[in-house]
Amino acid sequence: LVRLLQMIERGDGLSAPARATALAIMTKPLSSALRRGVPAGVRVASKPGGLDGVAVDAGLVYVDKRPFAIAVMTTFGADAGEAERSITAITRTAVSYFSRLGRAGAAGRLF
């Protein structure tokens, strides 16, 4: 899923209009577990999904200077709420990490 998201972001194998359409659909402001892990004001292009006992949310998160692709899949959760909380928590951790990378120099010093 992450590879597919990267291809969409770069436009690999897509015409410019097809890429724009895909990103327009994925950036619609819908609530999802992944989006709840991203601070307000940070652009997200994502697609949640799932089946009984399985949840997934995948997306492009455009944090300043370090945008990234993420896919979080859960299974065997006690309930849908547990799966969503896990996806949100993992997303928050990734956002925190990539946000720090965007503010850091090559040696890791934060600016």
PDB file of N, CA and C in Angstrom, residues 3-105:
ATOM      1  N   ARG A   3       3.848   1.590  -1.197  1.00  0.00           N
ATOM      2  CA  ARG A   3       4.430   1.721  -2.545  1.00  0.00           C
ATOM      3  C   ARG A   3       3.398   2.303  -3.516  1.00  0.00           C
ATOM      4  N   LEU A   4       2.181   1.834  -3.439  1.00  0.00           N
ATOM      5  CA  LEU A   4       1.117   2.358  -4.292  1.00  0.00           C
ATOM      6  C   LEU A   4       0.877   3.843  -4.011  1.00  0.00           C
ATOM      7  N   LEU A   5       0.862   4.233  -2.749  1.00  0.00           N
ATOM      8  CA  LEU A   5       0.693   5.643  -2.398  1.00  0.00           C
ATOM      9  C   LEU A   5       1.839   6.490  -2.949  1.00  0.00           C
ATOM     10  N   GLN A   6       3.052   5.976  -2.849  1.00  0.00           N
ATOM     11  CA  GLN A   6       4.199   6.701  -3.396  1.00  0.00           C
ATOM     12  C   GLN A   6       4.061   6.859  -4.906  1.00  0.00           C
ATOM     13  N   MET A   7       3.580   5.836  -5.585  1.00  0.00           N
ATOM     14  CA  MET A   7       3.388   5.911  -7.035  1.00  0.00           C
ATOM     15  C   MET A   7       2.332   6.962  -7.391  1.00  0.00           C
ATOM     16  N   ILE A   8       1.255   7.001  -6.609  1.00  0.00           N
ATOM     17  CA  ILE A   8       0.217   8.010  -6.849  1.00  0.00           C
ATOM     18  C   ILE A   8       0.802   9.402  -6.638  1.00  0.00           C
ATOM     19  N   GLU A   9       1.548   9.590  -5.560  1.00  0.00           N
ATOM     20  CA  GLU A   9       2.144  10.898  -5.267  1.00  0.00           C
ATOM     21  C   GLU A   9       3.060  11.357  -6.401  1.00  0.00           C
ATOM     22  N   ARG A  10       3.864  10.454  -6.917  1.00  0.00           N
ATOM     23  CA  ARG A  10       4.795  10.798  -8.002  1.00  0.00           C
ATOM     24  C   ARG A  10       4.105  10.849  -9.362  1.00  0.00           C
ATOM     25  N   GLY A  11       2.951  10.204  -9.466  1.00  0.00           N
ATOM     26  CA  GLY A  11       2.255  10.142 -10.741  1.00  0.00           C
ATOM     27  C   GLY A  11       2.748   9.020 -11.630  1.00  0.00           C
ATOM     28  N   ASP A  12       3.456   8.041 -11.062  1.00  0.00           N
ATOM     29  CA  ASP A  12       3.963   6.913 -11.847  1.00  0.00           C
ATOM     30  C   ASP A  12       2.809   6.148 -12.497  1.00  0.00           C
ATOM     31  N   GLY A  13       2.844   6.064 -13.818  1.00  0.00           N
ATOM     32  CA  GLY A  13       1.830   5.307 -14.542  1.00  0.00           C
ATOM     33  C   GLY A  13       0.486   5.999 -14.639  1.00  0.00           C
ATOM     34  N   LEU A  14       0.408   7.245 -14.224  1.00  0.00           N
ATOM     35  CA  LEU A  14      -0.851   7.988 -14.267  1.00  0.00           C
ATOM     36  C   LEU A  14      -0.688   9.241 -15.115  1.00  0.00           C
ATOM     37  N   SER A  15      -1.745   9.602 -15.785  1.00  0.00           N
ATOM     38  CA  SER A  15      -1.734  10.900 -16.448  1.00  0.00           C
ATOM     39  C   SER A  15      -1.866  11.970 -15.362  1.00  0.00           C
ATOM     40  N   ALA A  16      -1.509  13.182 -15.681  1.00  0.00           N
ATOM     41  CA  ALA A  16      -1.635  14.276 -14.706  1.00  0.00           C
ATOM     42  C   ALA A  16      -3.082  14.429 -14.217  1.00  0.00           C
ATOM     43  N   PRO A  17      -4.086  14.366 -15.116  1.00  0.00           N
ATOM     44  CA  PRO A  17      -5.471  14.473 -14.630  1.00  0.00           C
ATOM     45  C   PRO A  17      -5.884  13.298 -13.733  1.00  0.00           C
ATOM     46  N   ALA A  18      -5.414  12.093 -14.043  1.00  0.00           N
ATOM     47  CA  ALA A  18      -5.763  10.926 -13.220  1.00  0.00           C
ATOM     48  C   ALA A  18      -5.137  11.049 -11.830  1.00  0.00           C
ATOM     49  N   ARG A  19      -3.899  11.511 -11.777  1.00  0.00           N
ATOM     50  CA  ARG A  19      -3.233  11.721 -10.493  1.00  0.00           C
ATOM     51  C   ARG A  19      -3.981  12.766  -9.676  1.00  0.00           C
ATOM     52  N   ALA A  20      -4.333  13.873 -10.324  1.00  0.00           N
ATOM     53  CA  ALA A  20      -5.051  14.949  -9.632  1.00  0.00           C
ATOM     54  C   ALA A  20      -6.396  14.449  -9.103  1.00  0.00           C
ATOM     55  N   THR A  21      -7.096  13.644  -9.888  1.00  0.00           N
ATOM     56  CA  THR A  21      -8.391  13.103  -9.462  1.00  0.00           C
ATOM     57  C   THR A  21      -8.222  12.171  -8.268  1.00  0.00           C
ATOM     58  N   ALA A  22      -7.231  11.282  -8.328  1.00  0.00           N
ATOM     59  CA  ALA A  22      -6.997  10.353  -7.219  1.00  0.00           C
ATOM     60  C   ALA A  22      -6.698  11.117  -5.939  1.00  0.00           C
ATOM     61  N   LEU A  23      -5.817  12.101  -6.014  1.00  0.00           N
ATOM     62  CA  LEU A  23      -5.476  12.875  -4.824  1.00  0.00           C
ATOM     63  C   LEU A  23      -6.654  13.719  -4.340  1.00  0.00           C
ATOM     64  N   ALA A  24      -7.459  14.233  -5.259  1.00  0.00           N
ATOM     65  CA  ALA A  24      -8.640  15.009  -4.857  1.00  0.00           C
ATOM     66  C   ALA A  24      -9.620  14.138  -4.071  1.00  0.00           C
ATOM     67  N   ILE A  25      -9.810  12.916  -4.514  1.00  0.00           N
ATOM     68  CA  ILE A  25     -10.706  11.998  -3.811  1.00  0.00           C
ATOM     69  C   ILE A  25     -10.129  11.667  -2.438  1.00  0.00           C
ATOM     70  N   MET A  26      -8.835  11.385  -2.387  1.00  0.00           N
ATOM     71  CA  MET A  26      -8.204  10.957  -1.134  1.00  0.00           C
ATOM     72  C   MET A  26      -8.029  12.094  -0.128  1.00  0.00           C
ATOM     73  N   THR A  27      -8.083  13.343  -0.577  1.00  0.00           N
ATOM     74  CA  THR A  27      -7.919  14.465   0.359  1.00  0.00           C
ATOM     75  C   THR A  27      -9.251  15.026   0.854  1.00  0.00           C
ATOM     76  N   LYS A  28     -10.364  14.434   0.446  1.00  0.00           N
ATOM     77  CA  LYS A  28     -11.654  14.894   0.971  1.00  0.00           C
ATOM     78  C   LYS A  28     -11.629  14.776   2.493  1.00  0.00           C
ATOM     79  N   PRO A  29     -12.149  15.765   3.193  1.00  0.00           N
ATOM     80  CA  PRO A  29     -12.028  15.795   4.658  1.00  0.00           C
ATOM     81  C   PRO A  29     -12.989  14.838   5.361  1.00  0.00           C
ATOM     82  N   LEU A  30     -12.701  13.568   5.283  1.00  0.00           N
ATOM     83  CA  LEU A  30     -13.501  12.559   5.964  1.00  0.00           C
ATOM     84  C   LEU A  30     -12.795  12.151   7.250  1.00  0.00           C
ATOM     85  N   SER A  31     -13.556  11.769   8.247  1.00  0.00           N
ATOM     86  CA  SER A  31     -12.965  11.329   9.509  1.00  0.00           C
ATOM     87  C   SER A  31     -12.470   9.894   9.369  1.00  0.00           C
ATOM     88  N   SER A  32     -11.280   9.635   9.898  1.00  0.00           N
ATOM     89  CA  SER A  32     -10.755   8.270   9.927  1.00  0.00           C
ATOM     90  C   SER A  32      -9.746   8.170  11.057  1.00  0.00           C
ATOM     91  N   ALA A  33      -9.387   6.959  11.412  1.00  0.00           N
ATOM     92  CA  ALA A  33      -8.423   6.737  12.485  1.00  0.00           C
ATOM     93  C   ALA A  33      -7.088   7.385  12.156  1.00  0.00           C
ATOM     94  N   LEU A  34      -6.633   7.277  10.930  1.00  0.00           N
ATOM     95  CA  LEU A  34      -5.365   7.887  10.523  1.00  0.00           C
ATOM     96  C   LEU A  34      -5.440   9.402  10.659  1.00  0.00           C
ATOM     97  N   ARG A  35      -6.493   9.998  10.163  1.00  0.00           N
ATOM     98  CA  ARG A  35      -6.627  11.464  10.219  1.00  0.00           C
ATOM     99  C   ARG A  35      -6.697  11.985  11.653  1.00  0.00           C
ATOM    100  N   ARG A  36      -7.257  11.193  12.564  1.00  0.00           N
ATOM    101  CA  ARG A  36      -7.310  11.625  13.963  1.00  0.00           C
ATOM    102  C   ARG A  36      -5.910  11.671  14.581  1.00  0.00           C
ATOM    103  N   GLY A  37      -4.946  11.011  13.984  1.00  0.00           N
ATOM    104  CA  GLY A  37      -3.579  11.036  14.477  1.00  0.00           C
ATOM    105  C   GLY A  37      -2.733  12.148  13.899  1.00  0.00           C
ATOM    106  N   VAL A  38      -3.330  12.975  13.047  1.00  0.00           N
ATOM    107  CA  VAL A  38      -2.604  14.056  12.371  1.00  0.00           C
ATOM    108  C   VAL A  38      -3.129  15.391  12.884  1.00  0.00           C
ATOM    109  N   PRO A  39      -2.233  16.316  13.245  1.00  0.00           N
ATOM    110  CA  PRO A  39      -2.691  17.619  13.727  1.00  0.00           C
ATOM    111  C   PRO A  39      -3.508  18.375  12.675  1.00  0.00           C
ATOM    112  N   ALA A  40      -4.425  19.199  13.152  1.00  0.00           N
ATOM    113  CA  ALA A  40      -5.213  20.041  12.249  1.00  0.00           C
ATOM    114  C   ALA A  40      -4.263  20.895  11.426  1.00  0.00           C
ATOM    115  N   GLY A  41      -4.608  21.101  10.186  1.00  0.00           N
ATOM    116  CA  GLY A  41      -3.805  21.928   9.307  1.00  0.00           C
ATOM    117  C   GLY A  41      -2.784  21.166   8.487  1.00  0.00           C
ATOM    118  N   VAL A  42      -2.530  19.905   8.823  1.00  0.00           N
ATOM    119  CA  VAL A  42      -1.616  19.078   8.026  1.00  0.00           C
ATOM    120  C   VAL A  42      -2.456  18.329   6.988  1.00  0.00           C
ATOM    121  N   ARG A  43      -2.093  18.501   5.727  1.00  0.00           N
ATOM    122  CA  ARG A  43      -2.839  17.871   4.631  1.00  0.00           C
ATOM    123  C   ARG A  43      -2.631  16.357   4.659  1.00  0.00           C
ATOM    124  N   VAL A  44      -3.725  15.626   4.404  1.00  0.00           N
ATOM    125  CA  VAL A  44      -3.701  14.163   4.371  1.00  0.00           C
ATOM    126  C   VAL A  44      -4.488  13.691   3.157  1.00  0.00           C
ATOM    127  N   ALA A  45      -3.924  12.710   2.461  1.00  0.00           N
ATOM    128  CA  ALA A  45      -4.635  12.010   1.389  1.00  0.00           C
ATOM    129  C   ALA A  45      -4.686  10.553   1.827  1.00  0.00           C
ATOM    130  N   SER A  46      -5.876  10.048   2.148  1.00  0.00           N
ATOM    131  CA  SER A  46      -5.922   8.711   2.734  1.00  0.00           C
ATOM    132  C   SER A  46      -7.115   7.906   2.259  1.00  0.00           C
ATOM    133  N   LYS A  47      -7.044   6.604   2.583  1.00  0.00           N
ATOM    134  CA  LYS A  47      -8.126   5.684   2.269  1.00  0.00           C
ATOM    135  C   LYS A  47      -8.207   4.639   3.381  1.00  0.00           C
ATOM    136  N   PRO A  48      -9.248   4.720   4.221  1.00  0.00           N
ATOM    137  CA  PRO A  48      -9.456   3.684   5.229  1.00  0.00           C
ATOM    138  C   PRO A  48     -10.217   2.500   4.637  1.00  0.00           C
ATOM    139  N   GLY A  49     -10.180   1.398   5.337  1.00  0.00           N
ATOM    140  CA  GLY A  49     -10.947   0.234   4.900  1.00  0.00           C
ATOM    141  C   GLY A  49     -10.925  -0.835   5.965  1.00  0.00           C
ATOM    142  N   GLY A  50     -11.585  -1.919   5.693  1.00  0.00           N
ATOM    143  CA  GLY A  50     -11.560  -3.019   6.640  1.00  0.00           C
ATOM    144  C   GLY A  50     -12.605  -4.064   6.333  1.00  0.00           C
ATOM    145  N   LEU A  51     -12.501  -5.143   7.048  1.00  0.00           N
ATOM    146  CA  LEU A  51     -13.441  -6.253   7.023  1.00  0.00           C
ATOM    147  C   LEU A  51     -13.671  -6.645   8.475  1.00  0.00           C
ATOM    148  N   ASP A  52     -14.544  -7.594   8.723  1.00  0.00           N
ATOM    149  CA  ASP A  52     -14.778  -8.023  10.104  1.00  0.00           C
ATOM    150  C   ASP A  52     -13.458  -8.438  10.742  1.00  0.00           C
ATOM    151  N   GLY A  53     -13.085  -7.765  11.827  1.00  0.00           N
ATOM    152  CA  GLY A  53     -11.877  -8.095  12.564  1.00  0.00           C
ATOM    153  C   GLY A  53     -10.590  -7.543  11.989  1.00  0.00           C
ATOM    154  N   VAL A  54     -10.673  -6.842  10.864  1.00  0.00           N
ATOM    155  CA  VAL A  54      -9.487  -6.293  10.206  1.00  0.00           C
ATOM    156  C   VAL A  54      -9.753  -4.823   9.899  1.00  0.00           C
ATOM    157  N   ALA A  55      -8.786  -3.967  10.210  1.00  0.00           N
ATOM    158  CA  ALA A  55      -8.917  -2.540   9.881  1.00  0.00           C
ATOM    159  C   ALA A  55      -7.612  -2.068   9.253  1.00  0.00           C
ATOM    160  N   VAL A  56      -7.734  -1.162   8.296  1.00  0.00           N
ATOM    161  CA  VAL A  56      -6.564  -0.585   7.648  1.00  0.00           C
ATOM    162  C   VAL A  56      -6.847   0.884   7.364  1.00  0.00           C
ATOM    163  N   ASP A  57      -5.821   1.682   7.444  1.00  0.00           N
ATOM    164  CA  ASP A  57      -5.899   3.067   6.999  1.00  0.00           C
ATOM    165  C   ASP A  57      -4.536   3.371   6.412  1.00  0.00           C
ATOM    166  N   ALA A  58      -4.534   3.899   5.226  1.00  0.00           N
ATOM    167  CA  ALA A  58      -3.284   4.195   4.517  1.00  0.00           C
ATOM    168  C   ALA A  58      -3.380   5.588   3.938  1.00  0.00           C
ATOM    169  N   GLY A  59      -2.252   6.291   3.919  1.00  0.00           N
ATOM    170  CA  GLY A  59      -2.317   7.633   3.369  1.00  0.00           C
ATOM    171  C   GLY A  59      -0.978   8.310   3.201  1.00  0.00           C
ATOM    172  N   LEU A  60      -1.060   9.461   2.585  1.00  0.00           N
ATOM    173  CA  LEU A  60       0.062  10.375   2.441  1.00  0.00           C
ATOM    174  C   LEU A  60      -0.162  11.489   3.454  1.00  0.00           C
ATOM    175  N   VAL A  61       0.847  11.753   4.275  1.00  0.00           N
ATOM    176  CA  VAL A  61       0.744  12.780   5.308  1.00  0.00           C
ATOM    177  C   VAL A  61       1.787  13.840   4.977  1.00  0.00           C
ATOM    178  N   TYR A  62       1.334  15.049   4.728  1.00  0.00           N
ATOM    179  CA  TYR A  62       2.200  16.120   4.237  1.00  0.00           C
ATOM    180  C   TYR A  62       2.713  17.009   5.372  1.00  0.00           C
ATOM    181  N   VAL A  63       3.505  16.413   6.299  1.00  0.00           N
ATOM    182  CA  VAL A  63       4.110  17.239   7.345  1.00  0.00           C
ATOM    183  C   VAL A  63       5.177  18.116   6.696  1.00  0.00           C
ATOM    184  N   ASP A  64       5.426  19.279   7.306  1.00  0.00           N
ATOM    185  CA  ASP A  64       6.359  20.253   6.758  1.00  0.00           C
ATOM    186  C   ASP A  64       7.745  19.649   6.550  1.00  0.00           C
ATOM    187  N   LYS A  65       8.260  19.735   5.358  1.00  0.00           N
ATOM    188  CA  LYS A  65       9.599  19.315   4.944  1.00  0.00           C
ATOM    189  C   LYS A  65       9.847  17.811   4.962  1.00  0.00           C
ATOM    190  N   ARG A  66       8.915  16.995   5.470  1.00  0.00           N
ATOM    191  CA  ARG A  66       9.114  15.546   5.515  1.00  0.00           C
ATOM    192  C   ARG A  66       7.806  14.795   5.300  1.00  0.00           C
ATOM    193  N   PRO A  67       7.144  15.005   4.165  1.00  0.00           N
ATOM    194  CA  PRO A  67       5.920  14.233   3.922  1.00  0.00           C
ATOM    195  C   PRO A  67       6.259  12.740   3.869  1.00  0.00           C
ATOM    196  N   PHE A  68       5.289  11.912   4.225  1.00  0.00           N
ATOM    197  CA  PHE A  68       5.545  10.474   4.230  1.00  0.00           C
ATOM    198  C   PHE A  68       4.278   9.698   3.886  1.00  0.00           C
ATOM    199  N   ALA A  69       4.483   8.458   3.473  1.00  0.00           N
ATOM    200  CA  ALA A  69       3.387   7.528   3.208  1.00  0.00           C
ATOM    201  C   ALA A  69       3.343   6.545   4.374  1.00  0.00           C
ATOM    202  N   ILE A  70       2.141   6.175   4.758  1.00  0.00           N
ATOM    203  CA  ILE A  70       1.967   5.250   5.884  1.00  0.00           C
ATOM    204  C   ILE A  70       0.789   4.324   5.602  1.00  0.00           C
ATOM    205  N   ALA A  71       0.930   3.079   6.021  1.00  0.00           N
ATOM    206  CA  ALA A  71      -0.174   2.121   5.981  1.00  0.00           C
ATOM    207  C   ALA A  71      -0.157   1.373   7.308  1.00  0.00           C
ATOM    208  N   VAL A  72      -1.280   1.383   8.000  1.00  0.00           N
ATOM    209  CA  VAL A  72      -1.391   0.685   9.279  1.00  0.00           C
ATOM    210  C   VAL A  72      -2.523  -0.321   9.145  1.00  0.00           C
ATOM    211  N   MET A  73      -2.207  -1.579   9.415  1.00  0.00           N
ATOM    212  CA  MET A  73      -3.196  -2.647   9.326  1.00  0.00           C
ATOM    213  C   MET A  73      -3.296  -3.341  10.673  1.00  0.00           C
ATOM    214  N   THR A  74      -4.502  -3.616  11.110  1.00  0.00           N
ATOM    215  CA  THR A  74      -4.701  -4.304  12.377  1.00  0.00           C
ATOM    216  C   THR A  74      -5.551  -5.547  12.137  1.00  0.00           C
ATOM    217  N   THR A  75      -5.413  -6.489  13.040  1.00  0.00           N
ATOM    218  CA  THR A  75      -6.238  -7.686  13.008  1.00  0.00           C
ATOM    219  C   THR A  75      -6.360  -8.233  14.432  1.00  0.00           C
ATOM    220  N   PHE A  76      -7.323  -9.052  14.660  1.00  0.00           N
ATOM    221  CA  PHE A  76      -7.572  -9.668  15.960  1.00  0.00           C
ATOM    222  C   PHE A  76      -7.811  -8.653  17.069  1.00  0.00           C
ATOM    223  N   GLY A  77      -8.293  -7.474  16.712  1.00  0.00           N
ATOM    224  CA  GLY A  77      -8.622  -6.481  17.730  1.00  0.00           C
ATOM    225  C   GLY A  77      -9.844  -6.923  18.516  1.00  0.00           C
ATOM    226  N   ALA A  78      -9.925  -6.465  19.753  1.00  0.00           N
ATOM    227  CA  ALA A  78     -11.078  -6.819  20.586  1.00  0.00           C
ATOM    228  C   ALA A  78     -12.365  -6.256  19.991  1.00  0.00           C
ATOM    229  N   ASP A  79     -12.249  -5.080  19.363  1.00  0.00           N
ATOM    230  CA  ASP A  79     -13.399  -4.463  18.709  1.00  0.00           C
ATOM    231  C   ASP A  79     -12.893  -3.393  17.751  1.00  0.00           C
ATOM    232  N   ALA A  80     -13.808  -2.796  17.002  1.00  0.00           N
ATOM    233  CA  ALA A  80     -13.426  -1.775  16.020  1.00  0.00           C
ATOM    234  C   ALA A  80     -12.775  -0.569  16.692  1.00  0.00           C
ATOM    235  N   GLY A  81     -13.223  -0.220  17.887  1.00  0.00           N
ATOM    236  CA  GLY A  81     -12.648   0.912  18.608  1.00  0.00           C
ATOM    237  C   GLY A  81     -11.182   0.688  18.932  1.00  0.00           C
ATOM    238  N   GLU A  82     -10.836  -0.519  19.344  1.00  0.00           N
ATOM    239  CA  GLU A  82      -9.437  -0.823  19.652  1.00  0.00           C
ATOM    240  C   GLU A  82      -8.571  -0.704  18.398  1.00  0.00           C
ATOM    241  N   ALA A  83      -9.058  -1.197  17.287  1.00  0.00           N
ATOM    242  CA  ALA A  83      -8.313  -1.110  16.023  1.00  0.00           C
ATOM    243  C   ALA A  83      -8.095   0.353  15.639  1.00  0.00           C
ATOM    244  N   GLU A  84      -9.133   1.162  15.734  1.00  0.00           N
ATOM    245  CA  GLU A  84      -9.014   2.573  15.375  1.00  0.00           C
ATOM    246  C   GLU A  84      -8.066   3.311  16.309  1.00  0.00           C
ATOM    247  N   ARG A  85      -8.139   3.025  17.596  1.00  0.00           N
ATOM    248  CA  ARG A  85      -7.219   3.671  18.547  1.00  0.00           C
ATOM    249  C   ARG A  85      -5.773   3.290  18.242  1.00  0.00           C
ATOM    250  N   SER A  86      -5.539   2.059  17.843  1.00  0.00           N
ATOM    251  CA  SER A  86      -4.186   1.622  17.494  1.00  0.00           C
ATOM    252  C   SER A  86      -3.678   2.360  16.265  1.00  0.00           C
ATOM    253  N   ILE A  87      -4.511   2.475  15.243  1.00  0.00           N
ATOM    254  CA  ILE A  87      -4.117   3.185  14.019  1.00  0.00           C
ATOM    255  C   ILE A  87      -3.818   4.646  14.337  1.00  0.00           C
ATOM    256  N   THR A  88      -4.670   5.273  15.140  1.00  0.00           N
ATOM    257  CA  THR A  88      -4.458   6.675  15.515  1.00  0.00           C
ATOM    258  C   THR A  88      -3.150   6.844  16.277  1.00  0.00           C
ATOM    259  N   ALA A  89      -2.880   5.972  17.235  1.00  0.00           N
ATOM    260  CA  ALA A  89      -1.658   6.073  18.038  1.00  0.00           C
ATOM    261  C   ALA A  89      -0.408   5.878  17.182  1.00  0.00           C
ATOM    262  N   ILE A  90      -0.425   4.919  16.291  1.00  0.00           N
ATOM    263  CA  ILE A  90       0.722   4.674  15.410  1.00  0.00           C
ATOM    264  C   ILE A  90       0.933   5.866  14.485  1.00  0.00           C
ATOM    265  N   THR A  91      -0.151   6.421  13.979  1.00  0.00           N
ATOM    266  CA  THR A  91      -0.046   7.595  13.109  1.00  0.00           C
ATOM    267  C   THR A  91       0.543   8.774  13.869  1.00  0.00           C
ATOM    268  N   ARG A  92       0.085   9.018  15.089  1.00  0.00           N
ATOM    269  CA  ARG A  92       0.638  10.115  15.901  1.00  0.00           C
ATOM    270  C   ARG A  92       2.141   9.956  16.092  1.00  0.00           C
ATOM    271  N   THR A  93       2.577   8.732  16.341  1.00  0.00           N
ATOM    272  CA  THR A  93       4.010   8.475  16.521  1.00  0.00           C
ATOM    273  C   THR A  93       4.772   8.787  15.239  1.00  0.00           C
ATOM    274  N   ALA A  94       4.243   8.354  14.100  1.00  0.00           N
ATOM    275  CA  ALA A  94       4.906   8.625  12.816  1.00  0.00           C
ATOM    276  C   ALA A  94       4.942  10.124  12.525  1.00  0.00           C
ATOM    277  N   VAL A  95       3.856  10.829  12.784  1.00  0.00           N
ATOM    278  CA  VAL A  95       3.816  12.278  12.561  1.00  0.00           C
ATOM    279  C   VAL A  95       4.847  12.969  13.441  1.00  0.00           C
ATOM    280  N   SER A  96       4.940  12.575  14.699  1.00  0.00           N
ATOM    281  CA  SER A  96       5.913  13.160  15.609  1.00  0.00           C
ATOM    282  C   SER A  96       7.337  12.950  15.086  1.00  0.00           C
ATOM    283  N   TYR A  97       7.635  11.746  14.646  1.00  0.00           N
ATOM    284  CA  TYR A  97       8.966  11.411  14.134  1.00  0.00           C
ATOM    285  C   TYR A  97       9.307  12.226  12.886  1.00  0.00           C
ATOM    286  N   PHE A  98       8.421  12.210  11.900  1.00  0.00           N
ATOM    287  CA  PHE A  98       8.719  12.907  10.646  1.00  0.00           C
ATOM    288  C   PHE A  98       8.705  14.424  10.822  1.00  0.00           C
ATOM    289  N   SER A  99       7.908  14.923  11.754  1.00  0.00           N
ATOM    290  CA  SER A  99       7.926  16.360  12.049  1.00  0.00           C
ATOM    291  C   SER A  99       9.275  16.769  12.631  1.00  0.00           C
ATOM    292  N   ARG A 100       9.802  15.940  13.536  1.00  0.00           N
ATOM    293  CA  ARG A 100      11.134  16.227  14.094  1.00  0.00           C
ATOM    294  C   ARG A 100      12.202  16.159  13.009  1.00  0.00           C
ATOM    295  N   LEU A 101      12.124  15.169  12.131  1.00  0.00           N
ATOM    296  CA  LEU A 101      13.099  15.082  11.034  1.00  0.00           C
ATOM    297  C   LEU A 101      13.059  16.333  10.166  1.00  0.00           C
ATOM    298  N   GLY A 102      11.878  16.861   9.939  1.00  0.00           N
ATOM    299  CA  GLY A 102      11.728  18.066   9.127  1.00  0.00           C
ATOM    300  C   GLY A 102      12.335  19.300   9.773  1.00  0.00           C
ATOM    301  N   ARG A 103      12.463  19.288  11.093  1.00  0.00           N
ATOM    302  CA  ARG A 103      13.032  20.418  11.824  1.00  0.00           C
ATOM    303  C   ARG A 103      14.501  20.212  12.186  1.00  0.00           C
ATOM    304  N   ALA A 104      15.077  19.096  11.788  1.00  0.00           N
ATOM    305  CA  ALA A 104      16.438  18.756  12.222  1.00  0.00           C
ATOM    306  C   ALA A 104      17.449  18.920  11.098  1.00  0.00           C
ATOM    307  N   GLY A 105      18.676  19.191  11.499  1.00  0.00           N
ATOM    308  CA  GLY A 105      19.798  19.230  10.566  1.00  0.00           C
ATOM    309  C   GLY A 105      20.320  17.822  10.340  1.00  0.00           C
TER     310      GLY A 105
END
